[in-house]
PDB file of C-alpha atoms in Angstrom:
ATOM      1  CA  UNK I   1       0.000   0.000   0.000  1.00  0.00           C
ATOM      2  CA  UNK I   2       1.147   3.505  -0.617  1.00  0.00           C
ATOM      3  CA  UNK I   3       0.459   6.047   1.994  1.00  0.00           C
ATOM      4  CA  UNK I   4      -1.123   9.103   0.837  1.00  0.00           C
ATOM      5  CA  UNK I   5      -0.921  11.559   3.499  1.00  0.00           C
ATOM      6  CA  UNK I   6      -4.019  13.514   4.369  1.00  0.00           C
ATOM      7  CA  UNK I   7      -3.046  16.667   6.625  1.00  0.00           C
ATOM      8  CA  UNK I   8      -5.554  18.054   9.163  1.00  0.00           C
ATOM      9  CA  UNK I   9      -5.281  21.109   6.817  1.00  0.00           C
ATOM     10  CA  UNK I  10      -7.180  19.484   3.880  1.00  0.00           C
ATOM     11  CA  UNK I  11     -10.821  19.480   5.856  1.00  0.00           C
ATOM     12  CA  UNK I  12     -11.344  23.041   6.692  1.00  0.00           C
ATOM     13  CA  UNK I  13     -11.983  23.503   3.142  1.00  0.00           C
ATOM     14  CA  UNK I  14     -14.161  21.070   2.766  1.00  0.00           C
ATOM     15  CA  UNK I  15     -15.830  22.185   6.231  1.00  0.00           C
ATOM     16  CA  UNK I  16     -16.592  25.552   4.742  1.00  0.00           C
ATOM     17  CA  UNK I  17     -17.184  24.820   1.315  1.00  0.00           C
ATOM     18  CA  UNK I  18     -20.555  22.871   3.080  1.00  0.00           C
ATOM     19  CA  UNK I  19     -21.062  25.644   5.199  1.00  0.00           C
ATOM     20  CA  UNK I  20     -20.826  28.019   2.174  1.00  0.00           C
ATOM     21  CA  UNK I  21     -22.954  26.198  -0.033  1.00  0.00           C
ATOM     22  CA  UNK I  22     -25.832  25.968   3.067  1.00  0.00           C
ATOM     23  CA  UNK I  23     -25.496  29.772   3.247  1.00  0.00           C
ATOM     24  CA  UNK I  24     -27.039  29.709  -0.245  1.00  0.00           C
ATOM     25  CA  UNK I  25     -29.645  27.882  -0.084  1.00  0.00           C
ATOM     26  CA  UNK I  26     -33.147  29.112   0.344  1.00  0.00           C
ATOM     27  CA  UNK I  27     -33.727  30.203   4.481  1.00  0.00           C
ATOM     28  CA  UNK I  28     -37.082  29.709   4.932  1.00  0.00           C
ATOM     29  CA  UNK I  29     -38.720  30.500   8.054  1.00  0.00           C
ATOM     30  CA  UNK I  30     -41.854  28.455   8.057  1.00  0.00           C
ATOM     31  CA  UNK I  31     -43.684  27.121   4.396  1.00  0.00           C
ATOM     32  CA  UNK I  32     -47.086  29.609   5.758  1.00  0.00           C
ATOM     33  CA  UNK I  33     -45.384  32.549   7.478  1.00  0.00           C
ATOM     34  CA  UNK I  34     -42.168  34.588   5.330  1.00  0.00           C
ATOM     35  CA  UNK I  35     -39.644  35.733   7.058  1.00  0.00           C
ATOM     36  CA  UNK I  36     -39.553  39.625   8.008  1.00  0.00           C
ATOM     37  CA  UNK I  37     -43.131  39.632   6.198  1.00  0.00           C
ATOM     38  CA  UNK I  38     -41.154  38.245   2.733  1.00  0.00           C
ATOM     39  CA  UNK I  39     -43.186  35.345   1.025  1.00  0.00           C
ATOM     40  CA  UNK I  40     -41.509  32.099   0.512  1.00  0.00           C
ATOM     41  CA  UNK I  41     -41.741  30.433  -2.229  1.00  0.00           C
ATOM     42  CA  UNK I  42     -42.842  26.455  -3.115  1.00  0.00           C
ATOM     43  CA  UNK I  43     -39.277  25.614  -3.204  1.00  0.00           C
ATOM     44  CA  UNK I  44     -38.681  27.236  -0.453  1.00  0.00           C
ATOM     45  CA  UNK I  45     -41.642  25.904   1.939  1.00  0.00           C
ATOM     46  CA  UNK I  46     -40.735  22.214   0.320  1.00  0.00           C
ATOM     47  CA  UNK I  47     -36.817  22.967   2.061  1.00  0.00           C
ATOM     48  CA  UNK I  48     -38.670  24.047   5.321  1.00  0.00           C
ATOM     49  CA  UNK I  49     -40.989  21.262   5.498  1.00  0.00           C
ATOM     50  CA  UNK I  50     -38.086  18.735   4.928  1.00  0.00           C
ATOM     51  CA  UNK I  51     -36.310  20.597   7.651  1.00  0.00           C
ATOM     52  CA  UNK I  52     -38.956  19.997   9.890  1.00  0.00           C
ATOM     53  CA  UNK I  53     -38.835  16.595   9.696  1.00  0.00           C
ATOM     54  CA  UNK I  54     -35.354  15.975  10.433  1.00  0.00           C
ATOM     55  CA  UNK I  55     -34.730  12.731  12.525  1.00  0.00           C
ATOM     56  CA  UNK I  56     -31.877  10.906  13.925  1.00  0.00           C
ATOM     57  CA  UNK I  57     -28.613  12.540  14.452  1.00  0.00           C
ATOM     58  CA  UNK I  58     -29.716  15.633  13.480  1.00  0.00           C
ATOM     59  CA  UNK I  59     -32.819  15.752  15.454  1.00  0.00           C
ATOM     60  CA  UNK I  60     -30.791  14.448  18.951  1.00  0.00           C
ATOM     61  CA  UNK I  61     -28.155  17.599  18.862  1.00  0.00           C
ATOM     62  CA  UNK I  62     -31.537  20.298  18.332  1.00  0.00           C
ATOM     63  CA  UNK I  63     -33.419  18.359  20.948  1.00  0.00           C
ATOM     64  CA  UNK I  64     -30.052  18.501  23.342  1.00  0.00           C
ATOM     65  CA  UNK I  65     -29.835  21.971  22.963  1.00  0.00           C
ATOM     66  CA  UNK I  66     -33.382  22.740  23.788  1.00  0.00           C
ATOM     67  CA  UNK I  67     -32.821  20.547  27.089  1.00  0.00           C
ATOM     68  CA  UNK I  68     -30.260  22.495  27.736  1.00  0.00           C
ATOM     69  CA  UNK I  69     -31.725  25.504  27.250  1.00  0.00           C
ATOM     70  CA  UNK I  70     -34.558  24.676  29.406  1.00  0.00           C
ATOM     71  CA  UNK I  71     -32.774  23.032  31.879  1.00  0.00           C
ATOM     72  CA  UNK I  72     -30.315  25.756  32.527  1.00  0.00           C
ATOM     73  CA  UNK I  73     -32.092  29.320  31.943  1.00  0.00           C
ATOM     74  CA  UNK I  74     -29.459  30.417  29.675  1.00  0.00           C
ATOM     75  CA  UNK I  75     -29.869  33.073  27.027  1.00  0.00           C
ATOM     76  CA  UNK I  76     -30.085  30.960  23.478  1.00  0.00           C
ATOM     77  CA  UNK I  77     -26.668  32.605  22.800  1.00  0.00           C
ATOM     78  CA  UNK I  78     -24.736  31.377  25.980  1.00  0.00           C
ATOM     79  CA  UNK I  79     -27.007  27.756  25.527  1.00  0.00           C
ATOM     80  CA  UNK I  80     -25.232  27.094  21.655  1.00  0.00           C
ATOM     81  CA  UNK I  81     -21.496  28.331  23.303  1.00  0.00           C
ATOM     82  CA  UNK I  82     -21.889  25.974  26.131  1.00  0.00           C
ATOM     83  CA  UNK I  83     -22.736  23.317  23.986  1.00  0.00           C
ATOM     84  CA  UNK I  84     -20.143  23.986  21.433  1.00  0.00           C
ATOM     85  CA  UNK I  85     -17.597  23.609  25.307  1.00  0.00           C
ATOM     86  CA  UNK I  86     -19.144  20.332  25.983  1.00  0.00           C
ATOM     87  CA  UNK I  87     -18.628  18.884  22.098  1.00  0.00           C
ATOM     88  CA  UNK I  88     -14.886  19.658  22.078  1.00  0.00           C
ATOM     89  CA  UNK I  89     -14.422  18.265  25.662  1.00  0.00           C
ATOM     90  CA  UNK I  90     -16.314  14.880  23.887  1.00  0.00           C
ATOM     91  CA  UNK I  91     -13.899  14.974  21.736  1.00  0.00           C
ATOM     92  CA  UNK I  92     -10.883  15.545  23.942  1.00  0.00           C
ATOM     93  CA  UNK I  93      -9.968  11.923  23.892  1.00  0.00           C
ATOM     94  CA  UNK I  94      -9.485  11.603  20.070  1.00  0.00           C
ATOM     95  CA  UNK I  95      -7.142  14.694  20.412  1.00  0.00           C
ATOM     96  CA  UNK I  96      -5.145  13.746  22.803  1.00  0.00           C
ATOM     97  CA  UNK I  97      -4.700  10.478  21.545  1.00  0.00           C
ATOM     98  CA  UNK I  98      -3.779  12.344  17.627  1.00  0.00           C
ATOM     99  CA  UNK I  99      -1.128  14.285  19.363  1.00  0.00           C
ATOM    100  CA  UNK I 100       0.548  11.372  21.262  1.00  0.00           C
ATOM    101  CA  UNK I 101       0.410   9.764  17.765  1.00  0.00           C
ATOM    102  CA  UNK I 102       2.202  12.477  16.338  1.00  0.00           C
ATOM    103  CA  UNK I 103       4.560  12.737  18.945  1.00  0.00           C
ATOM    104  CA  UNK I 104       5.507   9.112  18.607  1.00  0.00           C
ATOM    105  CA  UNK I 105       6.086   9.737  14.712  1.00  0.00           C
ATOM    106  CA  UNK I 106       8.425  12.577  15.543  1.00  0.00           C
ATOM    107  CA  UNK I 107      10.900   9.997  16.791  1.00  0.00           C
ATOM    108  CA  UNK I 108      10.562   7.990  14.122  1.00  0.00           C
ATOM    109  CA  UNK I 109      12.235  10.618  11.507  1.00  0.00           C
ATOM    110  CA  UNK I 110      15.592   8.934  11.398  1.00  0.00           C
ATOM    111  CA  UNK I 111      14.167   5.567  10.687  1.00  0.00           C
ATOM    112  CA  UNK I 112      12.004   7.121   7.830  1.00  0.00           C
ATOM    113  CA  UNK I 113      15.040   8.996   6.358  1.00  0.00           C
ATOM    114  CA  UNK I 114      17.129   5.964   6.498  1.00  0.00           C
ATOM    115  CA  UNK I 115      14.109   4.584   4.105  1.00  0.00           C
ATOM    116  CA  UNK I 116      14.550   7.541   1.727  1.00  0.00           C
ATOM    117  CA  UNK I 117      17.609   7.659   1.238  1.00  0.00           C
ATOM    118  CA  UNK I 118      18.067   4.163   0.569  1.00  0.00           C
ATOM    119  CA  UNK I 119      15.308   4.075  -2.181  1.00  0.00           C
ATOM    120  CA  UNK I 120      17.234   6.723  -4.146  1.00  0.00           C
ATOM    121  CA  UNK I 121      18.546   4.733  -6.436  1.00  0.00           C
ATOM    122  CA  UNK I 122      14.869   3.953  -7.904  1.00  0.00           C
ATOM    123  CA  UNK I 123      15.975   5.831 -11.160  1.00  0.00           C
ATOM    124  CA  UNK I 124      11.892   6.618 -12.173  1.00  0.00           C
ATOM    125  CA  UNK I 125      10.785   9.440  -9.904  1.00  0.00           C
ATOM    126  CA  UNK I 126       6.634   7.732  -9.640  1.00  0.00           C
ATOM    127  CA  UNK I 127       8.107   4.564  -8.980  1.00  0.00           C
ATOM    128  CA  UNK I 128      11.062   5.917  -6.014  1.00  0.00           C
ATOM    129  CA  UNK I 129       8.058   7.790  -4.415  1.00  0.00           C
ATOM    130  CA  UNK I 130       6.084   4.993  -4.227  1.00  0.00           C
ATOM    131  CA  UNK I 131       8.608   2.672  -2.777  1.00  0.00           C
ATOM    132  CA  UNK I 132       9.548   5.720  -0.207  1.00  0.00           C
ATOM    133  CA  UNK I 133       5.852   6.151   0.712  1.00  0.00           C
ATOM    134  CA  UNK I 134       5.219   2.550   1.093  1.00  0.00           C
ATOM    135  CA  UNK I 135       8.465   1.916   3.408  1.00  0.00           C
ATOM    136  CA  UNK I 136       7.351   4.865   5.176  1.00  0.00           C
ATOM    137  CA  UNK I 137       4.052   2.856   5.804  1.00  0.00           C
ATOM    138  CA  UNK I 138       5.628  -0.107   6.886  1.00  0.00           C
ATOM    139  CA  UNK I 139       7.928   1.402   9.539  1.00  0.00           C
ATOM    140  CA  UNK I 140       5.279   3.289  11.210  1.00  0.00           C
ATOM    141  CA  UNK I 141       2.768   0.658  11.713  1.00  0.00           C
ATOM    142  CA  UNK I 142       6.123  -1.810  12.556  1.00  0.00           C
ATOM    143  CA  UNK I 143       6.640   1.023  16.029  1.00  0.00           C
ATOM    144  CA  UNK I 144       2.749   0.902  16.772  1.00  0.00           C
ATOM    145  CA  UNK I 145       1.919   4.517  15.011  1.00  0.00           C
ATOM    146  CA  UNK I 146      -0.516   3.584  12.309  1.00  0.00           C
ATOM    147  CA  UNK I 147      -0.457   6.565   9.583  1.00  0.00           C
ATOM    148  CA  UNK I 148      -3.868   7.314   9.683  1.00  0.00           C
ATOM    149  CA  UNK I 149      -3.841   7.470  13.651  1.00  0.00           C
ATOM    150  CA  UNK I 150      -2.107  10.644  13.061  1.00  0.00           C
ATOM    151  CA  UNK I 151      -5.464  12.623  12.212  1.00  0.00           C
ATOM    152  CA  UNK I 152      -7.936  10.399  14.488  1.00  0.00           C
ATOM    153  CA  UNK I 153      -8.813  14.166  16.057  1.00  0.00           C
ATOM    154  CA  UNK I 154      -9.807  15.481  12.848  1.00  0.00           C
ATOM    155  CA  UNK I 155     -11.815  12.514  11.478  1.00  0.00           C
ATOM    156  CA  UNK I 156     -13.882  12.642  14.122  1.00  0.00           C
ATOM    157  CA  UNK I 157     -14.060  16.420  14.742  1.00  0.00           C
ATOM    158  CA  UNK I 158     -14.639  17.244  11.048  1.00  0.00           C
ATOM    159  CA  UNK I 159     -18.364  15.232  10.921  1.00  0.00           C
ATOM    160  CA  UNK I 160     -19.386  16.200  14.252  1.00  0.00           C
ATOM    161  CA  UNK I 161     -18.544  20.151  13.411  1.00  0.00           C
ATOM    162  CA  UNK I 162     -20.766  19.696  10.173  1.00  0.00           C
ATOM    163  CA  UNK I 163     -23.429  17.840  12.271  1.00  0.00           C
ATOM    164  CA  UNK I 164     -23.306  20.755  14.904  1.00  0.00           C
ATOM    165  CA  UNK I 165     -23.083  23.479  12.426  1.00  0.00           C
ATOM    166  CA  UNK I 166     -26.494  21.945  10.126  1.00  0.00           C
ATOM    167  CA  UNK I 167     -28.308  21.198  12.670  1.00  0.00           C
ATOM    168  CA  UNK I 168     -28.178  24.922  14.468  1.00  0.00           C
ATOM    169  CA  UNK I 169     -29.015  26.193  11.163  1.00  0.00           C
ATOM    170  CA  UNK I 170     -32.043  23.922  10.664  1.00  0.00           C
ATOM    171  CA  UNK I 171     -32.922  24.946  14.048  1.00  0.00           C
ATOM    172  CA  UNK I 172     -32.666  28.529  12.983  1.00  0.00           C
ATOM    173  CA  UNK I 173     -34.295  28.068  10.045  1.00  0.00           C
ATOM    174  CA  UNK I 174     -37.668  26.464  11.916  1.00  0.00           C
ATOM    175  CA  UNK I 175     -37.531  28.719  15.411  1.00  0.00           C
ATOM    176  CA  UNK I 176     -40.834  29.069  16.854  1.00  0.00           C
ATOM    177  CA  UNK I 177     -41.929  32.327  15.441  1.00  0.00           C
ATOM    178  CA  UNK I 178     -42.306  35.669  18.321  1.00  0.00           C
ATOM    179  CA  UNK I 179     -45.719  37.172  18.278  1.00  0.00           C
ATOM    180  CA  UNK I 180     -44.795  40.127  16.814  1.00  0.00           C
ATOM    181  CA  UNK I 181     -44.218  37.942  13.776  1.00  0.00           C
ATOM    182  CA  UNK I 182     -47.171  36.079  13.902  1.00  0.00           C
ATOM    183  CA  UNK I 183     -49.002  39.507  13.856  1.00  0.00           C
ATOM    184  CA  UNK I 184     -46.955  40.721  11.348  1.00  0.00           C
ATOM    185  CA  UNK I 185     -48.159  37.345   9.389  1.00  0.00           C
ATOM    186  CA  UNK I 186     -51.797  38.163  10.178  1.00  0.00           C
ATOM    187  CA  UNK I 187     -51.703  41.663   9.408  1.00  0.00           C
ATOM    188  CA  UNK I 188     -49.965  40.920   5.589  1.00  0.00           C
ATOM    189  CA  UNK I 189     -52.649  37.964   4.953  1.00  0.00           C
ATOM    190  CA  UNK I 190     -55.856  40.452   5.616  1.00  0.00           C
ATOM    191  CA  UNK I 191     -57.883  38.414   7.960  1.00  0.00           C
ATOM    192  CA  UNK I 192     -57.381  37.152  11.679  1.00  0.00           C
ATOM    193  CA  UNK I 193     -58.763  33.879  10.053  1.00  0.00           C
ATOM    194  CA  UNK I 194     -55.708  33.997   7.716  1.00  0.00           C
ATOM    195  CA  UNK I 195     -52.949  34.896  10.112  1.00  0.00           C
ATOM    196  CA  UNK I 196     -54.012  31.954  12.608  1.00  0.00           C
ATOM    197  CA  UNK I 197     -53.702  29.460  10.049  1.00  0.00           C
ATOM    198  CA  UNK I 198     -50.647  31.043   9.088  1.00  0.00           C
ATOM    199  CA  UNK I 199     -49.725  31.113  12.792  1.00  0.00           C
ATOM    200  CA  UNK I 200     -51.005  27.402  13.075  1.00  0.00           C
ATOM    201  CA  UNK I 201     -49.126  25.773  10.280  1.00  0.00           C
ATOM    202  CA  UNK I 202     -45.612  27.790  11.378  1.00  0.00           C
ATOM    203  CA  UNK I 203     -46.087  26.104  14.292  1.00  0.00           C
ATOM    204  CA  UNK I 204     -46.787  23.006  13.676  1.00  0.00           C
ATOM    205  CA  UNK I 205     -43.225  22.982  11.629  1.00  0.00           C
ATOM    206  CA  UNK I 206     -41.476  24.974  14.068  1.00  0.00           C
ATOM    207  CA  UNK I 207     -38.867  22.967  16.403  1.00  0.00           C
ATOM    208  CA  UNK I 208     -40.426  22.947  20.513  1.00  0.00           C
ATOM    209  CA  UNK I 209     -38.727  25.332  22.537  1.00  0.00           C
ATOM    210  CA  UNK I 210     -36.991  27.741  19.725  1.00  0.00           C
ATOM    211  CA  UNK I 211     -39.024  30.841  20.762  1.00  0.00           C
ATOM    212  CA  UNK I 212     -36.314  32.574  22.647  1.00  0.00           C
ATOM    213  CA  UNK I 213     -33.637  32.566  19.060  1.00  0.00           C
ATOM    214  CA  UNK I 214     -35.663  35.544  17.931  1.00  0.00           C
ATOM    215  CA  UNK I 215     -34.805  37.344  20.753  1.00  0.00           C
ATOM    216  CA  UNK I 216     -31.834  35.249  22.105  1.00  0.00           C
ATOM    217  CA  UNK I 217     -28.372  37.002  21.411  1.00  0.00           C
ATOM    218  CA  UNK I 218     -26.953  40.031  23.471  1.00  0.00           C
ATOM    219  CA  UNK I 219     -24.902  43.341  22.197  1.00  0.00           C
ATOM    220  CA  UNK I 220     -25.207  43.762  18.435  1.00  0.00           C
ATOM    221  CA  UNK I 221     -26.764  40.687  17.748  1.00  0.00           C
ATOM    222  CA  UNK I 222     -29.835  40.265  19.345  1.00  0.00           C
ATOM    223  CA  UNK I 223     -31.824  38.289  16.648  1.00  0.00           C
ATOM    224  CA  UNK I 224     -29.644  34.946  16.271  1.00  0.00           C
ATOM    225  CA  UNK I 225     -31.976  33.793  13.617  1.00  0.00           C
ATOM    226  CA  UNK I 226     -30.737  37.096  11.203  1.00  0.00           C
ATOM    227  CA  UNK I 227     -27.511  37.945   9.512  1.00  0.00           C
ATOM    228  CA  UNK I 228     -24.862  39.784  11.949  1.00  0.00           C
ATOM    229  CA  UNK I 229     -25.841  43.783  10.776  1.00  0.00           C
ATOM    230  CA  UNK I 230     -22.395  44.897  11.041  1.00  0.00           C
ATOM    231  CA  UNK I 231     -20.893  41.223   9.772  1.00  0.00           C
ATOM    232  CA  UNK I 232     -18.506  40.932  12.567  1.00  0.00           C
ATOM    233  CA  UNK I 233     -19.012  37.589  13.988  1.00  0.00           C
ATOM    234  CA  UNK I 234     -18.210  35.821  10.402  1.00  0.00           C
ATOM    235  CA  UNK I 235     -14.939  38.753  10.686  1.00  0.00           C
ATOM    236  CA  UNK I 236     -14.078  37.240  13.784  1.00  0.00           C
ATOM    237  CA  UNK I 237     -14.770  33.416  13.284  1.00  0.00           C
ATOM    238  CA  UNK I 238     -12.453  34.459   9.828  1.00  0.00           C
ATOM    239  CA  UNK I 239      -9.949  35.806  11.808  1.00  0.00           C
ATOM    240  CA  UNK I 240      -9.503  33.024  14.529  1.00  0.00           C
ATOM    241  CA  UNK I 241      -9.780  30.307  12.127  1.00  0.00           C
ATOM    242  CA  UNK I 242      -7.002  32.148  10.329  1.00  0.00           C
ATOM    243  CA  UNK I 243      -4.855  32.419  13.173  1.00  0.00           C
ATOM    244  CA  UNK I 244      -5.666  28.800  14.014  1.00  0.00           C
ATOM    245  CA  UNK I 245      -4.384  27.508  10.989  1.00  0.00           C
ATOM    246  CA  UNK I 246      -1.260  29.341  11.464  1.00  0.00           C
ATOM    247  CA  UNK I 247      -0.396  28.540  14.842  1.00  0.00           C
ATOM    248  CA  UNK I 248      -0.603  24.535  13.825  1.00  0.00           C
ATOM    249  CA  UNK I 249       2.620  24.623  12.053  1.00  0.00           C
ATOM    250  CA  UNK I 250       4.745  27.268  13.945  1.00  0.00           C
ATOM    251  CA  UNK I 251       7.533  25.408  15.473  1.00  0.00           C
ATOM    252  CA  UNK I 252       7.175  22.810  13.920  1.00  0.00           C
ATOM    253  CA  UNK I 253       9.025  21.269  11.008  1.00  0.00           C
ATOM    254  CA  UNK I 254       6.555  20.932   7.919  1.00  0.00           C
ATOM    255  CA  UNK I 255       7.618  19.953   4.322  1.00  0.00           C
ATOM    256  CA  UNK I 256       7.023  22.523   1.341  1.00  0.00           C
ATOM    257  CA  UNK I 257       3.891  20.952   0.337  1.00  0.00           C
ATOM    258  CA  UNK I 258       2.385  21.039   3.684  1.00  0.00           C
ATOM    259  CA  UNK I 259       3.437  24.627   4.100  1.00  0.00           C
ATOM    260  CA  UNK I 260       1.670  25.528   0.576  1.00  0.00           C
ATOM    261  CA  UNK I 261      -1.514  23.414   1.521  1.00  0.00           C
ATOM    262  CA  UNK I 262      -2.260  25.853   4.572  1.00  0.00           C
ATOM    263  CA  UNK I 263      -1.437  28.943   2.672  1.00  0.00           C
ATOM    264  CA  UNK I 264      -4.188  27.452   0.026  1.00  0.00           C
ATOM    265  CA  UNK I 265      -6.515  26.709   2.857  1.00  0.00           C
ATOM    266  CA  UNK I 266      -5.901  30.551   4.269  1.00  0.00           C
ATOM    267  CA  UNK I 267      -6.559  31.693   0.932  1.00  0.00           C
ATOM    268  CA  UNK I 268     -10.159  29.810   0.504  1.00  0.00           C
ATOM    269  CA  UNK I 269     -10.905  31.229   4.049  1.00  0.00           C
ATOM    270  CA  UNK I 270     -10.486  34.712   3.205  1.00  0.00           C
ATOM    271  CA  UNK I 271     -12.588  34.211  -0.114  1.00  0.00           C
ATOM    272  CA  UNK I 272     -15.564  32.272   1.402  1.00  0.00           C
ATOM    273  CA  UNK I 273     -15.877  34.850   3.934  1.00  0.00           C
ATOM    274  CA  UNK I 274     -18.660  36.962   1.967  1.00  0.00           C
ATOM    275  CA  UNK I 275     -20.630  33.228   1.714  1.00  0.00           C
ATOM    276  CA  UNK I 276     -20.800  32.367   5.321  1.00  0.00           C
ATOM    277  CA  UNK I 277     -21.537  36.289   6.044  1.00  0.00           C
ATOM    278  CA  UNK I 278     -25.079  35.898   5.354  1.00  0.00           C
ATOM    279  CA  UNK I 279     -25.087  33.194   7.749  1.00  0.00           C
ATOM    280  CA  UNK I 280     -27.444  33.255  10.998  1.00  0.00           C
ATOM    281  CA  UNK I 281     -25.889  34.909  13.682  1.00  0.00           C
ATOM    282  CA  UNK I 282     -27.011  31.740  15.988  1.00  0.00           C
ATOM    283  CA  UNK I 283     -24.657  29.801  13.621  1.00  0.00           C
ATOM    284  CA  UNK I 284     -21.449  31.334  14.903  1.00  0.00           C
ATOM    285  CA  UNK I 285     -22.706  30.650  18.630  1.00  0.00           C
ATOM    286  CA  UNK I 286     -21.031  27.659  17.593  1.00  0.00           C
ATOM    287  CA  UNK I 287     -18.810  28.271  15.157  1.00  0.00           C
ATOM    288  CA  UNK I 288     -16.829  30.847  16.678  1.00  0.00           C
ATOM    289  CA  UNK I 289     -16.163  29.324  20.366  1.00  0.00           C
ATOM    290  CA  UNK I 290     -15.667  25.988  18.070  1.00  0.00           C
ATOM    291  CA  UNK I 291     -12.543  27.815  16.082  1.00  0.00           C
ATOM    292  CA  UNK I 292     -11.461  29.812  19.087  1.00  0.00           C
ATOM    293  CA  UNK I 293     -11.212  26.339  21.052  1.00  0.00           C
ATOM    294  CA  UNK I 294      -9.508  24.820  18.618  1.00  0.00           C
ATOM    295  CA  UNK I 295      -7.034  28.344  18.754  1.00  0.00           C
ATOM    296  CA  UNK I 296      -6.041  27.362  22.158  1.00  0.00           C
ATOM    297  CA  UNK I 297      -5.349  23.235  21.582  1.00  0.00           C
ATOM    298  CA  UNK I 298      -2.856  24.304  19.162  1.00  0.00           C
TER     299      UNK I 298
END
């Protein structure tokens, strides 16, 4: 076999490009009440009522965060931060274990030079790198460090941020609309008649115990189920993912390629951050603690 290596790097692109491609899609608010008084369209209303019957993994992480919610008293805001706290700590045990992984391939440099140098004499370049790669392979897993081992953390953190980060939105997306809303709703359709079954059929999409997201945030961002106004949450997520990225490789020794990956993933931060801008401001609840956390294990 011929190991491939796959860097940590390599999934925060793929993390936001799903991110950025959810940030276009249609956000509904319910399929019988617009949001801000805008009418939603059949395609739209079709995405909402799919949302609202989300199930299984999904459905568990919106119906822990309401329990928390409840449970606890919290704002909305400081409910999705503390939840984003207890994921990573989850996931503390794959880290930990990724790094002592590492650590034990950092010893084993001299053994996997020894196997470079010694397949030099391969005179075809594909077929030398392939050799290298493959004695690389069988030295680690020889010492107990099995190649893929050294991104366990990642594996497991990448699916669980997308699961966290879809399932706030779809949250978002079906909050239990405020009164003011609903009145808003009844006011555009003409008739009290109208407006309750408006009312009615939001709710009866609407995810149990979402009322407070309206109203939710604190500061700036009060509304976590609208766009930051001033677009400084997606600035700041930016900004820490950025320096996140960067503090993964300082002091340590990283081959050319590795070095050009993260300057590639840098670069596809800084140009998806007008996507994710128009993301929910309850969405970076998450997102933000989640890259700031992630700041500080590096």
């Amino acid at each position: 076999p011929v190991w491939r290596p796959f860097p940590p790097a390599t999934s925060l692109p793929l993390a936001m490009a799903g991110v950025a491609l959810a940030a276009r899609l249609p956000r509904p608010r319910h399929a019988a009440l617009g949001r801000r008084g805008l009418v939603v369209n059949p395609i739209s209303a079709f995405t909402s009522t799919a949302s609202a019957q989300a199930w299984g993994p999904t459905a568990a992480v919106q119906s822990a965060l309401v329990s928390l919610h409840e449970a606890s008293g919290m704002p909305w805001w400081l409910t999705l931060v503390t939840g984003t706290v207890a994921v990573r700590l989850a996931l503390l045990p794959a880290v930990v274990y990724q790094q002592r992984q590492q650590s034990r391939f950092a010893h084993l440099r001299p053994l996997l030079r020894a196997v470079a140098d010694s397949c030099k004499h391969i005179p075809e370049r594909s077929k030398r790198q392939a050799a290298t790669l493959s004695g690389m392979w069988r030295v680690s897993v020889s010492h107990g460090v099995h190649p893929l081992s050294l991104f366990s953390g990642v594996l497991v953190q990448l699916p669980v941020f997308l699961l966290c980060v879809i399932s706030v939105r779809r949250m978002i997306n079906l909050a239990v609309p405020a009164p003011g809303e609903t009145a808003a709703a009844a006011a555009a359709a003409g008739s009290a008649d109208a407006g309750q079954a408006a009312a009615a059929a939001a709710a009866s999409q609407a995810v149990p115990g979402t009322e407070g997201l309206v109203t939710g945030g604190m500061a700036w961002f009060q509304d976590l189920t609208a766009a930051d106004p001033v677009a400084a949450l997606p600035v700041l997520t930016m900004g820490a993912f950025l320096v996140a990225t960067e503090a993964s490789q300082r002091g340590r020794e990283a081959p050319p390629w590795l070095e050009m990956l993260r300057r590639r993933v840098q670069d596809v931060g800084v140009v998806a951050l007008p996507a994710i801008a128009s993301l929910p401001a309850g969405v970076f609840m998450y997102w933000l603690p989640n890259n700031v956390l992630s700041l500080a294990q590096n």
